[in-house]
Short mmCIF file of C-alpha atoms in Angstrom, two decimals:
data_model
loop_
_atom_site.label_atom_id
_atom_site.label_comp_id
_atom_site.label_asym_id
_atom_site.label_seq_id
_atom_site.Cartn_x
_atom_site.Cartn_y
_atom_site.Cartn_z
CA MET A 1 0.00 0.00 0.00
CA ILE A 2 1.31 3.43 -0.99
CA ILE A 3 1.16 6.07 1.72
CA PRO A 4 -0.06 9.45 0.45
CA PHE A 5 2.41 12.31 0.62
CA TYR A 6 1.39 14.75 3.31
CA TYR A 7 2.57 18.35 3.28
CA ASN A 8 2.20 21.23 5.69
CA SER A 9 2.50 24.05 3.18
CA GLU A 10 2.57 24.88 -0.51
CA ALA A 11 6.35 25.33 -0.27
CA GLU A 12 6.75 21.83 1.14
CA LEU A 13 4.59 20.38 -1.66
CA PHE A 14 6.65 22.12 -4.33
CA GLU A 15 9.96 21.14 -2.71
CA TYR A 16 8.92 17.46 -2.79
CA ALA A 17 7.71 17.78 -6.39
CA LYS A 18 11.08 19.25 -7.48
CA GLU A 19 12.83 16.15 -6.12
CA ALA A 20 11.34 14.23 -9.07
CA GLU A 21 13.49 16.15 -11.56
CA GLY A 22 15.97 13.82 -13.22
CA LYS A 23 14.17 10.67 -12.08
CA TYR A 24 13.06 7.98 -14.53
CA LEU A 25 9.50 6.73 -14.51
CA TYR A 26 10.57 3.26 -13.44
CA GLU A 27 12.14 4.82 -10.33
CA ILE A 28 8.83 6.48 -9.47
CA ASP A 29 6.47 3.65 -10.50
CA LYS A 30 5.69 1.61 -7.37
CA GLU A 31 2.65 -0.24 -8.71
CA ASN A 32 4.08 -1.59 -11.99
CA MET A 33 1.84 0.70 -14.00
CA LEU A 34 4.46 0.73 -16.74
CA GLU A 35 3.60 -2.90 -17.41
CA ASN A 36 -0.09 -2.09 -17.91
CA THR A 37 -0.39 -1.14 -21.57
CA ASN A 38 -4.02 -0.12 -21.03
CA VAL A 39 -3.13 2.79 -18.75
CA LYS A 40 -4.09 5.93 -20.66
CA GLY A 41 -2.15 9.02 -19.71
CA LYS A 42 0.45 6.71 -18.18
CA VAL A 43 2.96 9.33 -17.03
CA GLY A 44 0.43 11.47 -15.22
CA HIS A 45 -1.16 8.47 -13.55
CA ILE A 46 2.19 7.15 -12.32
CA ILE A 47 3.09 10.54 -10.85
CA GLU A 48 -0.29 10.94 -9.20
CA LYS A 49 -0.58 7.40 -7.86
CA SER A 50 3.03 6.38 -7.15
CA TYR A 51 4.80 9.67 -6.43
CA PHE A 52 2.09 11.47 -4.50
CA GLY A 53 0.13 8.39 -3.39
CA TYR A 54 -3.31 9.68 -4.41
CA ASP A 55 -6.03 7.78 -6.24
CA ILE A 56 -6.63 8.80 -9.84
CA ASN A 57 -9.75 10.96 -10.02
CA SER A 58 -11.67 13.48 -12.08
CA ASN A 59 -12.83 15.73 -9.26
CA ALA A 60 -14.02 19.25 -10.00
CA GLU A 61 -11.59 20.77 -7.51
CA PRO A 62 -7.80 20.81 -7.97
CA ASP A 63 -5.78 17.72 -7.02
CA PHE A 64 -4.25 19.59 -4.10
CA ALA A 65 -7.45 21.43 -3.25
CA ASP A 66 -6.31 22.97 0.04
CA VAL A 67 -3.64 25.00 -1.74
CA GLY A 68 -5.52 25.34 -5.05
CA ILE A 69 -3.01 23.45 -7.20
CA GLU A 70 -3.79 21.04 -10.05
CA LEU A 71 -1.30 18.31 -11.04
CA LYS A 72 -0.48 17.65 -14.71
CA ALA A 73 2.21 15.83 -16.67
CA THR A 74 3.07 17.00 -20.17
CA GLY A 75 5.48 15.69 -22.78
CA PHE A 76 7.81 17.40 -25.21
CA THR A 77 9.72 16.16 -28.23
CA ARG A 78 13.02 17.12 -29.78
CA MET A 79 12.89 18.03 -33.47
CA LYS A 80 15.65 17.37 -36.00
CA SER A 81 16.79 20.97 -35.55
CA GLY A 82 17.25 20.29 -31.84
CA LYS A 83 14.44 22.68 -30.94
CA LEU A 84 11.99 21.45 -28.33
CA LYS A 85 8.27 21.29 -28.99
CA ALA A 86 5.30 20.32 -26.83
CA LYS A 87 4.07 16.90 -27.87
CA GLU A 88 0.47 18.07 -27.70
CA ARG A 89 -1.93 20.49 -26.06
CA LEU A 90 -2.37 20.24 -22.27
CA VAL A 91 -5.85 18.82 -21.76
CA LEU A 92 -7.62 20.07 -18.62
CA ASN A 93 -11.21 19.44 -17.49
CA ILE A 94 -14.34 18.40 -19.39
CA ILE A 95 -16.77 21.27 -20.07
CA ASN A 96 -20.31 20.83 -18.81
CA TYR A 97 -22.06 23.29 -21.14
CA THR A 98 -25.14 23.69 -18.92
CA LYS A 99 -23.19 24.42 -15.74
CA GLU A 100 -20.63 26.61 -17.49
CA ALA A 101 -23.39 28.82 -18.88
CA GLU A 102 -24.23 29.86 -15.31
CA ARG A 103 -20.72 31.03 -14.45
CA ASP A 104 -18.31 33.89 -15.05
CA PHE A 105 -14.59 33.47 -15.63
CA TYR A 106 -13.54 33.35 -11.98
CA THR A 107 -16.26 30.83 -11.05
CA SER A 108 -15.82 28.76 -14.22
CA SER A 109 -14.80 25.12 -14.04
CA TYR A 110 -11.62 26.06 -15.89
CA TRP A 111 -10.45 28.65 -13.36
CA THR A 112 -11.55 26.92 -10.15
CA LYS A 113 -9.61 23.79 -11.12
CA ASN A 114 -6.66 25.07 -13.17
CA ALA A 115 -5.67 28.53 -11.95
CA ARG A 116 -2.36 27.08 -10.77
CA ILE A 117 -0.86 23.93 -12.21
CA LEU A 118 2.03 21.83 -10.93
CA LEU A 119 3.58 20.77 -14.25
CA PHE A 120 5.82 17.73 -14.65
CA PHE A 121 7.63 17.97 -18.00
CA TYR A 122 9.07 14.82 -19.57
CA GLU A 123 10.75 14.11 -22.89
CA TYR A 124 8.58 11.86 -25.05
CA LEU A 125 10.81 9.14 -26.50
CA LYS A 126 9.86 6.36 -28.89
CA ASN A 127 11.13 2.79 -28.88
CA ALA A 128 11.80 0.57 -31.91
CA ASP A 129 8.11 -0.18 -32.55
CA GLY A 130 7.20 3.51 -32.56
CA LYS A 131 5.46 3.50 -29.17
CA MET A 132 6.37 5.52 -26.12
CA ASP A 133 9.60 4.33 -24.52
CA ALA A 134 8.22 4.58 -21.00
CA HIS A 135 11.19 2.86 -19.33
CA ASN A 136 13.60 5.56 -20.55
CA THR A 137 11.25 8.46 -19.84
CA GLN A 138 12.73 10.97 -17.46
CA ILE A 139 11.20 13.93 -15.61
CA ALA A 140 13.06 16.91 -17.09
CA LYS A 141 11.49 19.81 -15.22
CA VAL A 142 8.89 20.56 -12.54
CA ASP A 143 7.29 23.99 -12.44
CA LEU A 144 4.43 25.62 -10.56
CA PHE A 145 2.71 27.47 -13.39
CA GLU A 146 0.41 30.48 -13.35
CA PHE A 147 -0.35 32.59 -16.40
CA PRO A 148 1.53 35.91 -16.36
CA ALA A 149 -0.74 38.95 -16.43
CA GLU A 150 -0.43 39.64 -20.18
CA ASP A 151 -1.27 36.03 -21.07
CA LEU A 152 -4.07 35.84 -18.51
CA ALA A 153 -5.73 38.77 -20.29
CA ILE A 154 -5.77 36.67 -23.50
CA VAL A 155 -7.01 33.59 -21.61
CA LYS A 156 -9.95 35.60 -20.27
CA GLN A 157 -10.81 36.71 -23.81
CA ASP A 158 -10.52 33.10 -25.01
CA TRP A 159 -12.80 31.86 -22.24
CA GLN A 160 -15.34 34.56 -23.15
CA VAL A 161 -15.34 33.43 -26.81
CA ILE A 162 -16.12 29.86 -25.71
CA HIS A 163 -18.71 31.04 -23.18
CA ASP A 164 -20.44 33.30 -25.73
CA LYS A 165 -20.89 30.35 -28.09
CA ILE A 166 -22.44 28.31 -25.29
CA MET A 167 -24.78 31.20 -24.42
CA ASN A 168 -25.75 31.61 -28.10
CA GLY A 169 -26.67 27.94 -28.45
CA GLU A 170 -23.59 27.37 -30.61
CA ALA A 171 -21.57 24.92 -28.51
CA HIS A 172 -21.62 22.63 -31.57
CA LEU A 173 -19.75 25.34 -33.51
CA ILE A 174 -16.87 25.78 -31.05
CA SER A 175 -13.47 25.40 -32.69
CA GLU A 176 -9.97 25.57 -31.24
CA GLY A 177 -9.10 28.00 -34.00
CA ASP A 178 -11.45 30.54 -32.40
CA THR A 179 -9.02 31.23 -29.57
CA LEU A 180 -5.33 31.93 -28.97
CA ILE A 181 -4.20 30.22 -25.74
CA LEU A 182 -7.14 28.56 -23.98
CA GLY A 183 -8.81 26.04 -26.26
CA ALA A 184 -11.83 23.77 -26.10
CA CYS A 185 -10.59 20.51 -27.63
CA THR A 186 -12.76 17.54 -28.52
CA LYS A 187 -12.82 14.60 -26.10
CA GLY A 188 -14.25 11.41 -27.61
CA ALA A 189 -15.21 10.73 -31.18
CA ASN A 190 -18.55 8.94 -31.21
CA ALA A 191 -22.24 9.45 -30.46
CA SER A 192 -21.81 8.51 -26.80
CA SER A 193 -19.47 11.47 -26.32
CA MET A 194 -22.00 14.02 -27.57
CA ARG A 195 -23.45 16.39 -24.96
CA GLU A 196 -26.53 18.52 -24.50
CA GLN A 197 -26.18 22.28 -24.52
CA PRO A 198 -28.53 24.67 -22.70
CA PHE A 199 -29.76 26.95 -25.50
CA SER A 200 -30.06 24.64 -28.49
CA PRO A 201 -31.50 21.19 -29.18
CA VAL A 202 -28.41 20.39 -31.28
CA LEU A 203 -26.03 18.00 -29.53
CA ALA A 204 -22.46 19.29 -29.27
CA LYS A 205 -19.19 17.40 -29.23
CA GLN A 206 -17.81 16.72 -25.79
CA ARG A 207 -14.97 19.16 -25.22
CA ALA A 208 -12.39 19.91 -22.56
CA TYR A 209 -10.57 23.10 -21.74
CA SER A 210 -6.96 22.91 -22.86
CA ILE A 211 -3.84 25.02 -23.10
CA LYS A 212 -2.97 24.98 -26.77
CA GLN A 213 0.11 23.27 -28.14
CA GLY A 214 1.71 26.48 -29.40
CA TYR A 215 1.64 28.03 -25.94
CA MET A 216 2.93 24.84 -24.34
CA SER A 217 5.81 24.74 -26.84
CA THR A 218 6.76 28.30 -25.91
CA LEU A 219 6.65 27.35 -22.23
CA VAL A 220 8.83 24.27 -22.82
CA ARG A 221 11.45 26.29 -24.67
CA LYS A 222 11.54 29.00 -22.00
CA LEU A 223 11.68 26.67 -18.99
CA ILE A 224 13.90 23.86 -20.25
CA THR A 225 16.28 25.38 -22.79
CA GLU A 226 15.85 28.95 -21.50
CA GLU A 227 15.52 30.06 -25.10
CA HIS A 228 14.94 33.73 -25.75
CA LEU A 229 11.95 34.42 -27.99
CA VAL A 230 11.44 37.81 -29.65
CA ARG A 231 8.26 39.76 -28.96
CA ILE A 232 6.64 41.99 -31.57
CA SER A 233 4.11 43.50 -29.15
CA SER A 234 4.08 44.80 -25.63
CA SER A 235 1.87 43.37 -22.91
CA LYS A 236 -0.04 46.67 -22.96
CA GLU A 237 -0.79 46.33 -26.69
CA ILE A 238 -2.04 42.77 -26.31
CA ALA A 239 -4.22 43.74 -23.36
CA GLU A 240 -5.87 46.57 -25.33
CA LYS A 241 -6.00 45.13 -28.88
CA SER A 242 -6.51 41.85 -30.67
CA ILE A 243 -3.47 40.16 -32.18
CA GLU A 244 -4.97 40.85 -35.62
CA GLU A 245 -5.08 44.58 -34.84
CA VAL A 246 -1.49 44.48 -33.62
CA LEU A 247 -0.35 42.73 -36.81
CA ALA A 248 -2.36 45.12 -39.02
CA GLU A 249 -0.63 48.10 -37.39
CA LYS A 250 2.78 46.52 -38.02
CA PHE A 251 2.11 45.68 -41.67
CA SER A 252 -0.17 48.49 -42.88
CA PRO A 253 2.64 51.06 -43.49
CA TYR A 254 3.88 48.75 -46.26
CA TYR A 255 0.58 48.31 -48.08
CA GLY A 256 0.91 49.40 -51.71
CA MET A 257 4.66 48.84 -51.84
CA THR A 258 6.30 46.19 -54.03
CA ASP A 259 8.37 43.49 -52.42
CA LYS A 260 11.48 45.10 -53.94
CA GLU A 261 10.57 48.49 -52.47
CA ILE A 262 10.05 46.93 -49.02
CA ALA A 263 13.40 45.16 -49.24
CA ALA A 264 15.16 48.36 -50.28
CA GLN A 265 13.52 50.40 -47.51
CA GLU A 266 14.47 47.82 -44.88
CA SER A 267 17.97 47.26 -46.34
CA ILE A 268 17.58 43.52 -46.83
CA THR A 269 18.46 41.30 -49.75
CA LEU A 270 15.39 39.89 -51.46
CA SER A 271 16.12 36.20 -51.85
CA SER A 272 14.57 34.00 -54.53
CA GLY A 273 14.06 30.89 -52.41
CA LYS A 274 11.51 29.71 -49.87
CA ALA A 275 12.73 32.24 -47.30
CA ARG A 276 11.83 35.22 -49.53
CA VAL A 277 8.50 36.11 -47.88
CA ALA A 278 9.64 35.05 -44.39
CA ASN A 279 12.53 37.52 -44.63
CA LEU A 280 10.15 40.26 -45.75
CA ILE A 281 7.77 39.51 -42.88
CA SER A 282 10.50 39.64 -40.25
CA ALA A 283 11.81 42.92 -41.72
CA MET A 284 8.35 44.52 -41.68
CA LEU A 285 7.92 43.39 -38.07
CA GLY A 286 11.19 45.08 -37.18
CA ILE A 287 13.19 41.92 -36.40
CA LYS A 288 15.37 41.44 -39.46
CA GLY A 289 16.86 38.01 -39.99
CA THR A 290 14.85 36.40 -37.23
CA ASP A 291 13.46 32.92 -37.78
CA LEU A 292 9.67 33.35 -37.59
CA SER A 293 9.53 30.39 -35.19
CA LYS A 294 11.40 32.59 -32.71
CA ILE A 295 8.66 35.21 -32.68
CA GLU A 296 6.92 34.63 -29.36
CA GLU A 297 3.45 35.60 -30.54
CA PHE A 298 3.65 33.31 -33.59
CA GLU A 299 4.72 30.34 -31.47
CA LYS A 300 2.45 31.09 -28.53
CA TYR A 301 -0.70 31.55 -30.62
CA ASN A 302 0.23 28.89 -33.22
CA ILE A 303 0.21 31.35 -36.13
CA LYS A 304 1.55 30.02 -39.43
CA PHE A 305 1.92 32.22 -42.49
CA LYS A 306 0.94 31.48 -46.08
CA THR A 307 1.42 33.69 -49.12
CA ILE A 308 -1.42 34.47 -51.52
CA THR A 309 -0.57 36.11 -54.86
CA LEU A 310 -3.44 37.69 -56.76
CA ARG A 311 -3.63 38.40 -60.47
CA GLU A 312 -4.33 41.95 -61.64
CA ASP A 313 -8.07 41.19 -61.58
CA GLY A 314 -7.93 40.26 -57.88
CA GLN A 315 -8.33 36.51 -58.34
CA PRO A 316 -5.77 34.20 -56.67
CA LYS A 317 -3.19 32.96 -59.16
CA GLU A 318 -3.32 29.40 -57.86
CA HIS A 319 -4.64 27.02 -55.24
CA MET A 320 -2.85 27.07 -51.86
CA SER A 321 -0.60 24.07 -51.23
CA PHE A 322 0.26 22.43 -47.93
CA GLU A 323 2.32 19.30 -47.21
CA ASN A 324 2.20 16.03 -49.13
CA ILE A 325 -0.31 13.67 -47.59
CA ASP A 326 0.47 10.49 -45.68
CA PHE A 327 -1.57 7.85 -47.54
CA GLU A 328 -1.32 5.38 -44.68
CA GLU A 329 -2.83 7.87 -42.24
CA TYR A 330 -5.59 8.92 -44.62
CA ALA A 331 -6.52 5.26 -45.20
CA THR A 332 -6.60 4.14 -41.56
CA VAL A 333 -7.12 7.07 -39.17
CA PRO A 334 -10.68 8.37 -38.58
CA PHE A 335 -11.20 12.03 -39.44
CA GLU A 336 -11.76 12.92 -35.77
CA GLN A 337 -8.22 11.77 -34.90
CA SER A 338 -6.54 12.92 -38.12
CA SER A 339 -3.64 15.35 -38.31
CA LEU A 340 -5.60 17.23 -41.01
CA ARG A 341 -8.43 18.02 -38.62
CA GLU A 342 -5.96 18.92 -35.89
CA LYS A 343 -4.11 21.30 -38.22
CA PHE A 344 -7.19 23.28 -39.20
CA GLU A 345 -8.78 23.19 -35.76
CA GLU A 346 -5.72 24.47 -33.93
CA THR A 347 -3.91 26.77 -36.36
CA LYS A 348 -4.43 30.42 -37.15
CA TRP A 349 -3.19 31.27 -40.63
CA LEU A 350 -1.65 34.63 -41.41
CA PHE A 351 -2.30 35.26 -45.11
CA ILE A 352 0.26 37.64 -46.62
CA ILE A 353 -1.46 38.99 -49.73
CA PHE A 354 0.39 40.29 -52.78
CA GLN A 355 -1.06 41.34 -56.13
CA LYS A 356 0.58 41.46 -59.54
CA ASN A 357 0.64 44.86 -61.24
CA GLU A 358 1.00 45.70 -64.93
CA ALA A 359 4.78 45.42 -64.64
CA ASP A 360 4.40 41.91 -63.15
CA GLU A 361 5.69 43.15 -59.79
CA ASN A 362 4.43 41.85 -56.45
CA VAL A 363 2.53 44.60 -54.63
CA PHE A 364 1.83 44.05 -50.92
CA ARG A 365 -1.93 44.52 -50.49
CA SER A 366 -2.99 43.32 -47.03
CA ILE A 367 -2.97 40.59 -44.41
CA ARG A 368 -5.73 38.35 -43.10
CA LEU A 369 -5.62 36.29 -39.90
CA TRP A 370 -7.91 33.32 -40.45
CA ASN A 371 -8.90 30.02 -38.97
CA MET A 372 -11.15 27.48 -40.65
CA PRO A 373 -14.71 27.72 -39.23
CA ALA A 374 -16.05 24.70 -37.34
CA ALA A 375 -18.89 24.30 -39.87
CA VAL A 376 -16.38 23.97 -42.74
CA ILE A 377 -14.27 21.49 -40.74
CA GLU A 378 -17.32 19.35 -39.97
CA ASN A 379 -18.74 19.48 -43.50
CA GLU A 380 -16.47 20.14 -46.49
CA LEU A 381 -13.15 19.16 -44.87
CA LYS A 382 -14.63 16.02 -43.33
CA ALA A 383 -16.35 15.06 -46.60
CA PHE A 384 -13.06 15.46 -48.49
CA TYR A 385 -11.15 13.32 -45.98
CA GLN A 386 -13.74 10.56 -45.86
CA GLU A 387 -14.01 10.44 -49.65
CA THR A 388 -10.23 10.19 -49.92
CA GLN A 389 -10.29 7.40 -47.35
CA ARG A 390 -13.02 5.55 -49.26
CA VAL A 391 -11.10 5.72 -52.55
CA LEU A 392 -7.86 4.59 -50.90
CA ASN A 393 -9.52 1.62 -49.24
CA GLU A 394 -11.43 0.56 -52.34
CA GLY A 395 -8.33 0.98 -54.50
CA VAL A 396 -7.24 4.02 -56.49
CA ILE A 397 -7.95 3.85 -60.23
CA LEU A 398 -4.96 5.03 -62.27
CA GLU A 399 -5.61 5.78 -65.92
CA GLU A 400 -3.05 6.82 -68.52
CA THR A 401 -4.02 9.84 -70.62
CA LYS A 402 -2.28 12.12 -73.12
CA ARG A 403 -1.56 14.55 -70.27
CA GLY A 404 -0.22 11.92 -67.90
CA ILE A 405 -1.67 9.56 -65.29
CA LYS A 406 -5.19 10.39 -64.14
CA ASN A 407 -6.60 9.17 -60.80
CA ASN A 408 -9.96 9.19 -59.01
CA LEU A 409 -8.81 10.86 -55.79
CA PRO A 410 -10.87 13.98 -54.87
CA GLY A 411 -10.00 16.78 -57.29
CA ALA A 412 -10.87 20.47 -57.57
CA LYS A 413 -14.30 19.72 -59.07
CA ASP A 414 -15.30 17.40 -56.22
CA ASN A 415 -15.16 19.79 -53.23
CA PRO A 416 -15.56 23.60 -53.04
CA VAL A 417 -12.95 23.96 -50.28
CA CYS A 418 -10.11 21.51 -50.81
CA HIS A 419 -8.70 18.74 -52.98
CA LEU A 420 -5.66 16.65 -53.81
CA ARG A 421 -3.28 17.18 -56.68
CA PRO A 422 0.30 16.16 -57.44
CA LYS A 423 3.22 17.96 -55.87
CA GLY A 424 6.48 16.16 -56.49
CA ARG A 425 9.84 17.13 -57.91
CA ASN A 426 8.76 15.49 -61.17
CA ALA A 427 6.52 12.71 -62.50
CA SER A 428 9.00 10.14 -61.18
CA ASP A 429 8.77 11.42 -57.59
CA LYS A 430 6.35 8.76 -56.42
CA VAL A 431 5.13 7.11 -53.24
CA LYS A 432 3.44 3.79 -52.51
CA MET A 433 -0.28 3.78 -51.68
CA PRO A 434 -1.94 1.31 -49.27
CA ASP A 435 -3.03 -0.87 -52.20
CA GLY A 436 0.60 -1.21 -53.32
CA GLN A 437 0.35 1.00 -56.39
CA MET A 438 2.83 3.81 -56.95
CA ILE A 439 1.56 7.34 -57.50
CA THR A 440 3.12 10.78 -57.90
CA LYS A 441 3.25 12.42 -54.46
CA GLN A 442 -0.09 14.08 -53.69
CA CYS A 443 -0.54 17.31 -51.79
CA PHE A 444 -3.47 18.87 -49.89
CA TRP A 445 -4.66 22.13 -51.46
CA LEU A 446 -7.18 24.81 -50.51
CA ASP A 447 -9.23 25.83 -53.55
CA LYS A 448 -8.44 29.26 -55.02
CA LYS A 449 -12.13 30.14 -55.39
CA TYR A 450 -12.60 29.45 -51.68
CA LEU A 451 -9.58 31.63 -50.93
CA TYR A 452 -10.95 34.44 -53.11
CA ASN A 453 -14.12 34.58 -51.02
CA LEU A 454 -12.03 34.76 -47.87
CA ILE A 455 -9.74 37.61 -48.87
CA LYS A 456 -11.65 39.78 -51.36
CA ILE A 457 -9.93 43.16 -51.41
#
């Protein structure tokens, strides 16, 4: 029998927690939970049960209720560049839409349970079969976390966005892309995980409050590698304005200028490679030469930029490309657990919009901060994914034509929002599909007509 850890003060609790730094899970695990492959959230459960000696629970109050501290374990990974990144968002408590509608921020289930969190950070390692290498998992850092004032102001705004949707009978339209730091992520992926909401007969997906992955990555980099991230706004600006307003103020002085004029004004060399627009963006933001991933606001709010070039008539020149798709994932992973859904639920996209003039120069027109609406994710994006999955599982039909090899994967005519099309170095740049056939690498694209409706200027 494990004896619970008793403490006389918050300081004593934190001092004991810090003693776990550097320890491996197998050193902490006193109930052989590492051997139980069915333990979900294994690291957190081992810490809760074996290190602190408390039964696993889902109580509404914090784990250490007398001092108002919640306990959470969160993983990070190391990318090829060596940079650390949070493995995922930090999932908090399930949202009861009916009860939450009756509360304000400071009485909300989020705040009363998670105002202060005792965070155990561990590096997520994989073994040979691609699963978590739990026996070599080590506690890297323990921190008692509270949002600093400037971030708490954003969290309050995020909570209000979620709360307003509940109050408007739109809990079924909540999307993680609606907010910057505090999210409402889906929990469960079937009919049994649907929940009633107070002001609409429409059932809504079960969701939990969460701290978004971008913010957690920023926290990991600050606490563990003590990396310095560059800010483009002051805490006062963020408290008084939206991030979109802040960005518009930074970029608007350059509207109407060509990319060459911007480069000349900012004394930078206009490259011809992939870094061309990124270098322009950093120069316009006043941080020349800075990797955009080192901009705190971009990392913290999970903002990714994409360039849109318009023709003289205002129509986008082309569809917007993303990464090549993983056929194995598309064929086997349900849409609810797919990386595609996660990408468009969690990411805010900063569209940098240029337009060609009569001299074929790129004129900077505007920016647009956008996230895909929940209704589009649940309808057009889901329909595209499921149709792709159906075709892959039934077998892709490849047909030779005068223009090359034609296939029956979803194309531009099949969905008003998105489609697949080739994106390889050449026709020989191929990949194997689940049915064993080889096909030119296929990329996910947003349709240019859809983009036009988003950014009409």
